[in-house]
Coordinates of C-alpha atoms and ligand atoms in Angstrom, one line a residue:
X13 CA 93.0 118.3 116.9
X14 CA 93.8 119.2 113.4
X15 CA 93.6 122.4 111.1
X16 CA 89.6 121.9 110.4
X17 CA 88.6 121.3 113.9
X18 CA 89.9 124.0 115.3
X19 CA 88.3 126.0 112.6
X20 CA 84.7 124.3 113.0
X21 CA 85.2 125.6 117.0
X22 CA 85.9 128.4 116.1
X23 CA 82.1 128.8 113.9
X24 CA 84.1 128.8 110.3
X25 CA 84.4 124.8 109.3
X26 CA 86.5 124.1 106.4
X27 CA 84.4 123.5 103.5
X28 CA 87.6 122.2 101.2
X29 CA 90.5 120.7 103.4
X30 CA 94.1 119.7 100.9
X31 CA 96.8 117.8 102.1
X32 CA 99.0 115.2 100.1
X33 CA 101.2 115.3 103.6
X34 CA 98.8 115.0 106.6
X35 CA 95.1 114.5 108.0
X36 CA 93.9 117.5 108.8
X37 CA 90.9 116.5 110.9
X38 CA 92.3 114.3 114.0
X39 CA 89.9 111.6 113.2
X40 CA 90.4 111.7 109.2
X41 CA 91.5 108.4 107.9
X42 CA 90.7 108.5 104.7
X43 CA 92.5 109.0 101.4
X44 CA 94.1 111.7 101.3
X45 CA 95.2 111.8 97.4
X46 CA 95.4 109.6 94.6
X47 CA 98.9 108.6 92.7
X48 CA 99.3 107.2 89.1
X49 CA 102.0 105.2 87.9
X50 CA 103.4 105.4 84.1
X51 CA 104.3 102.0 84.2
X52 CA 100.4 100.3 83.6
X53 CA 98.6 103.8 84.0
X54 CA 97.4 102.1 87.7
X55 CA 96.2 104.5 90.3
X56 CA 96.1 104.2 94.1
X57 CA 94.6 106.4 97.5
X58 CA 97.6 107.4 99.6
X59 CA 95.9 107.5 103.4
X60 CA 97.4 108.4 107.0
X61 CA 99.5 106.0 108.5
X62 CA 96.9 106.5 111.3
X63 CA 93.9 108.9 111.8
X64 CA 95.0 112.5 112.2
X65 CA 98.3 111.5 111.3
X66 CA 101.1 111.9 108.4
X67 CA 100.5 110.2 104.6
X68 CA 102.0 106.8 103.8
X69 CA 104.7 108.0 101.9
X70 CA 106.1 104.3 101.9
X71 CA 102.7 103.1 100.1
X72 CA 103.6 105.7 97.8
X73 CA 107.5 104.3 97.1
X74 CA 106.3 101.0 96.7
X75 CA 103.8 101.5 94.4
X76 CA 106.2 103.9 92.4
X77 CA 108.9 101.6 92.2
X78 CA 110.7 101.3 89.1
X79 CA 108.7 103.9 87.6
X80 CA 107.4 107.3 87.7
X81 CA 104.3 108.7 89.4
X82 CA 101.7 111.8 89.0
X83 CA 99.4 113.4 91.6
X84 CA 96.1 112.6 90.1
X85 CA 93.6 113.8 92.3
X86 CA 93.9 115.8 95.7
X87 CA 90.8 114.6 98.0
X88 CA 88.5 117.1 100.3
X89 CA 88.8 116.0 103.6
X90 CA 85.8 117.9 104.3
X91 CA 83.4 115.4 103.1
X92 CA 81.9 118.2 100.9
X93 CA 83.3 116.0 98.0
X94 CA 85.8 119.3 97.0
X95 CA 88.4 117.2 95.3
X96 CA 91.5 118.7 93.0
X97 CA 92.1 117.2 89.6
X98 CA 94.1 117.9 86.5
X99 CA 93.1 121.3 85.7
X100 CA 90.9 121.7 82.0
X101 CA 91.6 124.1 79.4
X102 CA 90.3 127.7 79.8
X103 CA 91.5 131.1 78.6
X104 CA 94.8 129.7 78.3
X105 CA 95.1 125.9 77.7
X106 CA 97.6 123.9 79.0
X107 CA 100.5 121.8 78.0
X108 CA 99.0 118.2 78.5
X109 CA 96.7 116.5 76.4
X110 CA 93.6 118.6 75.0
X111 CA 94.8 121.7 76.7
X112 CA 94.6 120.1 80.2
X113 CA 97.7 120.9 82.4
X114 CA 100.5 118.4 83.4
X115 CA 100.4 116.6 86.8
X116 CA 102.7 117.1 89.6
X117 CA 105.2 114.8 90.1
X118 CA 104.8 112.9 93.4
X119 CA 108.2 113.1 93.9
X120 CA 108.9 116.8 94.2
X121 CA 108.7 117.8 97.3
X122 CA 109.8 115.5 99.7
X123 CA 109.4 116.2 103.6
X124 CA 109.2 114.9 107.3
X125 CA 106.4 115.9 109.4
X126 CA 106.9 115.4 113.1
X127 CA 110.4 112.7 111.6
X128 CA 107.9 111.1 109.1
X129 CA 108.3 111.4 105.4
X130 CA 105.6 112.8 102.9
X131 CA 105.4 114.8 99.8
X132 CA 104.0 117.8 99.1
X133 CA 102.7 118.9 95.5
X134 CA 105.5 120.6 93.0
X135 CA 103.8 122.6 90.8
X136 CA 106.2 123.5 87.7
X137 CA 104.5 125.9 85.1
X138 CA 102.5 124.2 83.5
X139 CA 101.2 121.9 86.2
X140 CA 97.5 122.6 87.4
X141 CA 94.4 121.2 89.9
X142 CA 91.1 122.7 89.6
X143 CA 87.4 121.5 90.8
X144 CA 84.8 123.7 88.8
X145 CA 81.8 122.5 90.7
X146 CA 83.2 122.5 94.3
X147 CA 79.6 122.6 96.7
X148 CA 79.5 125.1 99.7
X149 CA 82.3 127.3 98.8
X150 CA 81.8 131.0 99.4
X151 CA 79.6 132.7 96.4
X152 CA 79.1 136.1 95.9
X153 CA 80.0 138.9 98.7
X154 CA 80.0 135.1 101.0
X155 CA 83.0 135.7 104.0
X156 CA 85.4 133.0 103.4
X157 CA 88.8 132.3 104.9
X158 CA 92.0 129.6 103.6
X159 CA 95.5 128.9 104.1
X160 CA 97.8 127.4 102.4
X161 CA 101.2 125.9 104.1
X162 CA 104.0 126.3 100.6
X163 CA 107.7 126.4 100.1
X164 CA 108.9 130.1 100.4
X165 CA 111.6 129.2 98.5
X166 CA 109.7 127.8 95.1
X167 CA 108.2 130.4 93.4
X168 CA 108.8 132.8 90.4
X169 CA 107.0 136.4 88.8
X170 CA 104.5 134.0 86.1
X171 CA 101.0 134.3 86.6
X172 CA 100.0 133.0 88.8
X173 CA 100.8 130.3 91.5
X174 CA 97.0 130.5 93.6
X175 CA 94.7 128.5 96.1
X176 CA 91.8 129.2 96.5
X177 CA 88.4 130.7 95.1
X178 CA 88.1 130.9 91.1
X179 CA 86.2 131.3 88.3
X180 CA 83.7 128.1 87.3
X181 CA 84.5 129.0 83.8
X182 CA 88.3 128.7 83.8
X183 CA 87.8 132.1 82.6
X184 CA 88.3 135.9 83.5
X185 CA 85.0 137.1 84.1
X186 CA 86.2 139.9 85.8
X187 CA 87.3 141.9 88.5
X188 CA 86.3 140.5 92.2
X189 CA 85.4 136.7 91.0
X190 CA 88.6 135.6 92.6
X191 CA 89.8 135.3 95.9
X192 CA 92.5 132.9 96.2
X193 CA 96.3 133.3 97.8
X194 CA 99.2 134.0 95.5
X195 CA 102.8 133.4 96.3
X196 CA 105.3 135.2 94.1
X197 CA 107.3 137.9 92.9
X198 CA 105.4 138.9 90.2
X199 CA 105.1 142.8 89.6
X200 CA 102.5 143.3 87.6
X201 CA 99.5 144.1 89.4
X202 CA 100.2 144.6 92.9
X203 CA 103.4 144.3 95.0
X204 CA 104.6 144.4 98.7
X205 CA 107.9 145.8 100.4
X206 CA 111.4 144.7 99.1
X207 CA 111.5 142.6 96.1
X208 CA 109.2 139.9 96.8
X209 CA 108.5 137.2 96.7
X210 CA 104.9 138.2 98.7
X211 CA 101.9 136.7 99.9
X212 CA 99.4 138.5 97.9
X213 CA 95.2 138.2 97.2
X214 CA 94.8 136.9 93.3
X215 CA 90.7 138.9 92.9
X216 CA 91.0 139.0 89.5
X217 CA 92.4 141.0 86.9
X218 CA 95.0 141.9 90.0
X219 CA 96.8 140.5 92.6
X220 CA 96.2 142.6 96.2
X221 CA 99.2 143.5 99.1
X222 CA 96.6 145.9 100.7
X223 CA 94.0 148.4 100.0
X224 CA 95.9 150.2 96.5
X225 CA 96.2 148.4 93.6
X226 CA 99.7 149.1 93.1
X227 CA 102.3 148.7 96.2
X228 CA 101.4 148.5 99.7
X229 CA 104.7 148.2 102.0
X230 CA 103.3 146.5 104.6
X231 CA 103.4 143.5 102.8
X232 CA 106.6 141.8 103.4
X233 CA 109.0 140.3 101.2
X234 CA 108.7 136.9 102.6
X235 CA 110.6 133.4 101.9
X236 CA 110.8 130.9 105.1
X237 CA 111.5 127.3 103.8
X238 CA 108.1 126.5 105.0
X239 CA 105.8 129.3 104.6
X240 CA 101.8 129.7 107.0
X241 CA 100.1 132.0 103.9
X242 CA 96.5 133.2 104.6
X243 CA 93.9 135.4 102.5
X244 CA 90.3 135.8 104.0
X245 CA 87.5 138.5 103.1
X246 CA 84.0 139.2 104.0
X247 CA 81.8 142.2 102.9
X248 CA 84.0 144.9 102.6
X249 CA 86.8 143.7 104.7
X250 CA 89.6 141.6 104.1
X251 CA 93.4 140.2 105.4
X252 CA 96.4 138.7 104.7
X253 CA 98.6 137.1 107.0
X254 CA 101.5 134.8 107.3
X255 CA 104.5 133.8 109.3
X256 CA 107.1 130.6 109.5
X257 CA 105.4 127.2 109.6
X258 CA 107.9 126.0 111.2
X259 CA 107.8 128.0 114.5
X260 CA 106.6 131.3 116.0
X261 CA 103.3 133.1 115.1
X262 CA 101.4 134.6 112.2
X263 CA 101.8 138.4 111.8
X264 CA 99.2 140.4 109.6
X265 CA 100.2 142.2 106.7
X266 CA 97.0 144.1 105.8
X267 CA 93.6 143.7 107.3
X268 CA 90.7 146.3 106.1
X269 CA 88.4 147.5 103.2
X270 CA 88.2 146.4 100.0
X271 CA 90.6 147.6 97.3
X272 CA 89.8 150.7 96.1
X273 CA 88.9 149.9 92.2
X274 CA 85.8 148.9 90.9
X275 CA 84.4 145.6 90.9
X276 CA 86.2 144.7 94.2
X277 CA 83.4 145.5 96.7
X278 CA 81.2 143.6 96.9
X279 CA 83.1 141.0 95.4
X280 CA 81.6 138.2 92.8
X281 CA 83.2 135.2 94.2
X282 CA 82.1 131.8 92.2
X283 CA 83.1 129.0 94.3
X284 CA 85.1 126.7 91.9
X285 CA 88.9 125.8 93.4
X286 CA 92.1 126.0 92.0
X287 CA 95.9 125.0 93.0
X288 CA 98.8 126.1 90.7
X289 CA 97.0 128.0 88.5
X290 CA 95.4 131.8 87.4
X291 CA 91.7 132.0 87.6
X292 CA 91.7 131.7 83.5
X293 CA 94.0 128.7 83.4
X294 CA 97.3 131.2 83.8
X295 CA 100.1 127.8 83.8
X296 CA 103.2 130.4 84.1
X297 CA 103.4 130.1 88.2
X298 CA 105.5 127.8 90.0
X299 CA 105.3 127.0 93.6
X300 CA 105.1 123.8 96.0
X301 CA 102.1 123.4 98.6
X302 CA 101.7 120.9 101.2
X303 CA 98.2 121.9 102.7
X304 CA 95.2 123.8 102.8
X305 CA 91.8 124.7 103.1
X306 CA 88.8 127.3 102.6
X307 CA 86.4 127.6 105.2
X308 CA 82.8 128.9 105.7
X309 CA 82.6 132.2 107.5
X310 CA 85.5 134.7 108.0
X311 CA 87.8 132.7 110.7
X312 CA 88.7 134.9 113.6
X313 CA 92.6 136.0 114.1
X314 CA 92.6 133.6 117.4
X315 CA 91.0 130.8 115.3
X316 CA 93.9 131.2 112.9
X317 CA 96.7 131.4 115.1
X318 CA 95.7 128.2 116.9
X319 CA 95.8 126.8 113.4
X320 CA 99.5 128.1 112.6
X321 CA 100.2 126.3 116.5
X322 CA 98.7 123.4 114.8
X323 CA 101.0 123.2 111.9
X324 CA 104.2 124.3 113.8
X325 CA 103.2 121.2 116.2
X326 CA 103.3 119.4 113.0
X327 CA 107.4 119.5 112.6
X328 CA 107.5 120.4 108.7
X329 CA 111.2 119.4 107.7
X330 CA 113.4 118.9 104.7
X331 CA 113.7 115.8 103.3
X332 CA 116.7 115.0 101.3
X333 CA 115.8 115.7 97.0
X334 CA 118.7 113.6 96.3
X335 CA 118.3 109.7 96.9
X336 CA 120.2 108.1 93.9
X337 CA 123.9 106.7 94.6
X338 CA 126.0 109.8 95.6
X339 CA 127.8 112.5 93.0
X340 CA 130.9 113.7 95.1
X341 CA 130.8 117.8 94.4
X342 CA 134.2 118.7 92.6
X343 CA 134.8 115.5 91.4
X344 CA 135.2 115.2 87.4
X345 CA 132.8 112.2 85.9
X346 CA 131.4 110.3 83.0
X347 CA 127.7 109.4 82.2
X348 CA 127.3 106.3 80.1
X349 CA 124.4 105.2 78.9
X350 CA 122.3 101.9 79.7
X351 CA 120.1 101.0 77.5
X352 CA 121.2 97.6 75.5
X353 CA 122.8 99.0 72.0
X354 CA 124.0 102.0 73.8
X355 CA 126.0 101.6 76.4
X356 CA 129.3 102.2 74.9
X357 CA 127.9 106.2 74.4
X358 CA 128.0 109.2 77.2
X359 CA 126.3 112.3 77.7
X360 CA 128.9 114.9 75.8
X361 CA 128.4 117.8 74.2
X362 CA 128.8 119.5 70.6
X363 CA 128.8 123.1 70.5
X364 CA 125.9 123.8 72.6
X365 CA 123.9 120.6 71.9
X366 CA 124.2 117.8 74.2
X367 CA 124.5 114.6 73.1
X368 CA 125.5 111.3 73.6
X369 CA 128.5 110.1 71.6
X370 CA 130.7 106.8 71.7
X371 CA 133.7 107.7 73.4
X372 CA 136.5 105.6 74.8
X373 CA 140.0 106.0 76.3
X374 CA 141.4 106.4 72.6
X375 CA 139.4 109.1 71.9
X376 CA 140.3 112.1 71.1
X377 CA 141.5 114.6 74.0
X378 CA 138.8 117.0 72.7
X379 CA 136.0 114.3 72.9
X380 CA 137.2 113.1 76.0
X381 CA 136.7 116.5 77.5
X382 CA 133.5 117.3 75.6
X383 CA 132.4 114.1 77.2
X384 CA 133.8 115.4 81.1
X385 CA 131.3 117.1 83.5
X386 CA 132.3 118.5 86.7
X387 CA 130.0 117.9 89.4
X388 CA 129.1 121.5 91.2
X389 CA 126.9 122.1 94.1
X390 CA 123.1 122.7 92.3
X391 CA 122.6 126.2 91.4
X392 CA 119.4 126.6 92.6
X393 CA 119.0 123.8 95.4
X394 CA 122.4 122.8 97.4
X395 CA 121.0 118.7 98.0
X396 CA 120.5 118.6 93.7
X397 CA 123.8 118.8 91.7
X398 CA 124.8 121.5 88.1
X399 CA 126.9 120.0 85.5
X400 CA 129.5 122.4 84.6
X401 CA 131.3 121.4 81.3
X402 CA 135.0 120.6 81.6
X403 CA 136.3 122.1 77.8
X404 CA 134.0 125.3 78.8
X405 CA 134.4 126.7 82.3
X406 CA 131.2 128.2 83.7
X407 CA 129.1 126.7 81.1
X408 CA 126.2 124.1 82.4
X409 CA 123.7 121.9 81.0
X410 CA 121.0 123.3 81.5
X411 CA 117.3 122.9 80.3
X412 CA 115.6 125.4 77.6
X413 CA 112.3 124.0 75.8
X414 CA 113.0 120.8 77.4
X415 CA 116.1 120.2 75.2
X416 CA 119.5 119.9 77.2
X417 CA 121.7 122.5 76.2
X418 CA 125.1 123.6 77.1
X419 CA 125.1 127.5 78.2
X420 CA 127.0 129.9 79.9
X421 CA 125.7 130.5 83.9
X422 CA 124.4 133.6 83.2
X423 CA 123.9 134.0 87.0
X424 CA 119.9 134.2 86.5
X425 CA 117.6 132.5 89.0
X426 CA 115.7 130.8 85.6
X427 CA 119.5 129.4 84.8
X428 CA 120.3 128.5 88.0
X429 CA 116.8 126.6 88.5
X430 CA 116.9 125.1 84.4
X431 CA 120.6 123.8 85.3
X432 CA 119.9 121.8 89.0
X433 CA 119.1 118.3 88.8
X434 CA 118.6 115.7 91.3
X435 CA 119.5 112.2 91.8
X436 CA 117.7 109.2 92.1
X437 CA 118.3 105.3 92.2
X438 CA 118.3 104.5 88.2
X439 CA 114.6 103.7 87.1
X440 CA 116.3 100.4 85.2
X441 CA 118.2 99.6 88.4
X442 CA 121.5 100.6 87.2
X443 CA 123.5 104.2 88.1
X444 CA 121.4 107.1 88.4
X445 CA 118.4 108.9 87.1
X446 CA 118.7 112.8 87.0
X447 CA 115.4 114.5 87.5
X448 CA 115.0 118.3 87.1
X449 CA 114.6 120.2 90.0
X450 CA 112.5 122.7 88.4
X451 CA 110.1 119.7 86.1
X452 CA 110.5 117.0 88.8
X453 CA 108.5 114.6 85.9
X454 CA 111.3 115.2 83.6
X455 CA 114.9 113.7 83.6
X456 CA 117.8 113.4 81.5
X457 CA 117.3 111.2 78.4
X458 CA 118.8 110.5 75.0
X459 CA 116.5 110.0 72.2
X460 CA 118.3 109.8 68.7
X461 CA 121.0 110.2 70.9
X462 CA 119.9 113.8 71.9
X463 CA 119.2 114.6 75.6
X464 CA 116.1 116.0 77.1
X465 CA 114.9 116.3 80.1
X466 CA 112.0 113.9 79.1
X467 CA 108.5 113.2 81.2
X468 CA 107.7 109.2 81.0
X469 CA 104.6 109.4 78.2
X470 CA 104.1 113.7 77.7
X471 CA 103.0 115.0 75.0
X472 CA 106.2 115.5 73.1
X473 CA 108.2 112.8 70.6
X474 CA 111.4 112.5 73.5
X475 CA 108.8 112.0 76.1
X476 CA 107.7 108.2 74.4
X477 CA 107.1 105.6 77.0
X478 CA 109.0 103.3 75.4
X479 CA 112.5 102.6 76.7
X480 CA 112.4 105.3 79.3
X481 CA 113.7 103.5 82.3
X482 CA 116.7 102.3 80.2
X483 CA 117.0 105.7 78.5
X484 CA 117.0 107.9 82.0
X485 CA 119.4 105.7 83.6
X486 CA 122.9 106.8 83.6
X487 CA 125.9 105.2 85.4
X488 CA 128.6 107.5 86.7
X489 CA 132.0 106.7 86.1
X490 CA 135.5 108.5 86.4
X491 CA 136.2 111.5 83.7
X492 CA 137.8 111.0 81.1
X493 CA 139.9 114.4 81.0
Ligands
AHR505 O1 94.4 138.4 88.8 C1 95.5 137.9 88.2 C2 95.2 137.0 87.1 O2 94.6 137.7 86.0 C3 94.2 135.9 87.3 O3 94.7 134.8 88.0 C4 93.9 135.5 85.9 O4 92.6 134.9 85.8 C5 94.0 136.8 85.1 O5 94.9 136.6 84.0
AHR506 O1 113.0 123.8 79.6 C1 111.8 124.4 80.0 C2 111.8 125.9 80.1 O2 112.0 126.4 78.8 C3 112.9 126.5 80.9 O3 112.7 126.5 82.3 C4 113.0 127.9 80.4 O4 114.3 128.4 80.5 C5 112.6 127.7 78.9 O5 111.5 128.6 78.6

């Protein structure tokens, strides 16, 4: 059986069912998202290997090959139709084209279920899914239950990484026309025990650990790699709960009335869906998910726990982030350049701007330096790598605005995440392409001989189509200092 047929036995089917990395009915065999390539703009349906079973990651590699690719569209198993696309502007716009927010990249958040590769949906800030006319979602004071299966480890204090039940409008209408799960460690509504991050219940205009608005200690701080996250509510009752996906049970961290505020009880729930995002188009949140869905009717505790059985039975797994040819940590390396015209150029720095420049082995010592990166362990994932500058101990490139910049570790998690980059075969063919961990659709490029972290045809000038493979391919050689 899978997630939704244990929760139609139990009386409260899914009426939304998400998963880029598994079927979640037993006899599902249909698509279960849709990938889109930069190379020709192309799209195609990533299905099961086999009904019930784990998505074709390898459909998904070949496609991709020798280019980059976006999740475009995350299908309802349900057969209600509830799909997830790029999220519109609302309250807030987003960064993409006409205020719609970026894609994931499909490449983010690689797994194994059960020994089988798949990947799961990386959403950087900025990145959003939304359906504002999902059909048979709760409405109203309607019970509803979800879960979401995320990385407890990927997740920051923006506003506001969420699935679940949101506003048609992609606007705040107001208090109690949300309820969706929130994964985080932001403070500014509600909070939980320890320093986060927390499960929480985004209702709007707050995000719940219990009945007060403010703290409620018995939600805990909570981070297992793979993380079971649940949020259901009904007339003037309500739960979170949550445990390790990987093994063991779910334990509840609040289950009673309403929140004591106005305009909680009863609630005002719309219906529409959203992953990644606040109900208003909030793009600040970062997080990763791997599966989900809302039901019909308020699932029973038994009902769920058979469900977390289901998804420990599942064998969620890291996969390796790094799958270009190997950096060897501690060693001291160059980074030439590969596209024709350039080749004779590597990544270097001046002052805080990095660069490429020309340099060769009668250069001066101080260029040869500025052009020397040690390769560290990655700051903020240990299977990505930090590049720590040679002429200026404890100082990495790091990410700011999309620009590379060279800056001093500050010993921040936002430095440690902007600095960690992964590897990857070179998208020309040749040496390496460096993807951040943090903006898997961006990697190191030179543009006017400037590097970004570029996405392959975003909105900005360094993002250009043209030339990227060639201009985020980098082959690593010795150091020259
Ligand atoms: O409830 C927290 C956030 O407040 C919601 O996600 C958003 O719509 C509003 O900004
Ligand atoms: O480079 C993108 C973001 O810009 C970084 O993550 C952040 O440090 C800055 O706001």
């Amino acid at each position: 059986a899978g997630p939704c047929d244990i929760y139609s036995a139990g009386g409260t089917p899914c009426v939304a069912a998400h998963g880029t990395t598994r079927a979640l009915y037993s006899s599902y065999s249909g698509a279960l998202y849709q990938v889109k390539r930069a190379s020709d703009g192309a799209t195609t349906d990533i299905a099961p290997l086999s009904a019930g079973g784990v998505a074709n990651a390898a459909a998904q590699d070949k496609f991709c090959a020798s280019t980059t690719c976006v999740i475009s569209v995350i299908y309802d198993q349900s057969g209600h139709g509830n799909h997830l696309t790029q999220a519109p502007p609302g309250a807030f716009k987003g960064p993409d084209v006409n205020g719609f927010d970026n894609l994931a990249s499909a490449i983010g958040a690689p797994v194994t279920l059960n020994g089988q590769k798949a990947y799961g949906v990386f959403i950087s800030p900025g990145t959003g899914y939304r359906n504002n006319n999902a059909k048979n979602t709760a409405v109203r004071d309607e019970p509803e239950g979800m879960y979401a299966v995320l990385d407890g480890t990927h997740y920051n204090g923006g506003c506001c990484f969420d699935y679940g039940n949101a506003e048609t409008s992609s606007t705040d209408t107001g208090n109690g026309h949300m309820e969706a799960i929130y994964f985080g460690d932001n403070t500014g509504w509600g909070s939980g025990a320890g320093s986060g991050p927390w499960v929480m219940a985004d209702l709007e205009n707050g995000l719940f650990s219990g009945r007060n608005v403010k703290q409620n200690t018995g939600d805990p701080s909570i981070n297992y790699r793979f993380l079971s996250s649940i949020v259901k509510g009904e007339p003037n009752q309500w739960a979170i709960r949550g445990g390790n996906a990987a093994s063991g049970s779910l334990s509840t961290f609040y289950s009673g009335p309403r929140p004591n505020a106005s305009g909680y009880n009863p609630m005002s729930k719309e219906g529409a869906i959203i992953l990644g995002i606040g109900g208003d188009n909030s793009v600040s949140g970062q997080g990763t998910f791997y599966e989900g869905v809302m039901t019909s009717g308020y699932p029973s505790d038994a009902t769920e726990n058979a469900v977390q059985a289901n998804i420990v039975a599942a064998r969620y797994a890291v996969a390796p982030l790094s799958t270009g040819p190997a950096l060897s940590v501690g060693s001291s390396i160059s980074l030439r350049a590969t596209t024709p015209s350039y080749t004779d150029r590597y990544i270097a720095h001046t002052g805080s701007t990095v660069n490429t420049q020309v340099v060769s082995s009668s250069s001066s010592t101080s260029l040869k330096q500025q052009a020397t990166w040690k390769v560290r362990t990655g700051l903020a994932n240990s299977e990505c790598y930090s590049f720590e500058s040679v002429d200026s101990p404890g100082s990495f490139i790091r990410h700011y605005n999309f620009a590379l910049l060279l800056n001093a570790n500050d010993g921040t998690k936002i430095f440690g995440e902007d600095a960690t980059f992964c590897t990857q075969p070179g998208l020309n063919g040749q040496g390496d392409t460096l993807r951040s961990w943090s903006y898997p659709t961006r990697s190191f490029r030179h543009f006017n001989n400037v590097l970004y972290v570029a996405s392959n045809g975003g909105v900005q000038d360094f993002d250009a189509t043209a030339s990227f493979n060639n201009d985020v391919s980098w082959v690593v050689g010795a150091g020259f200092a």
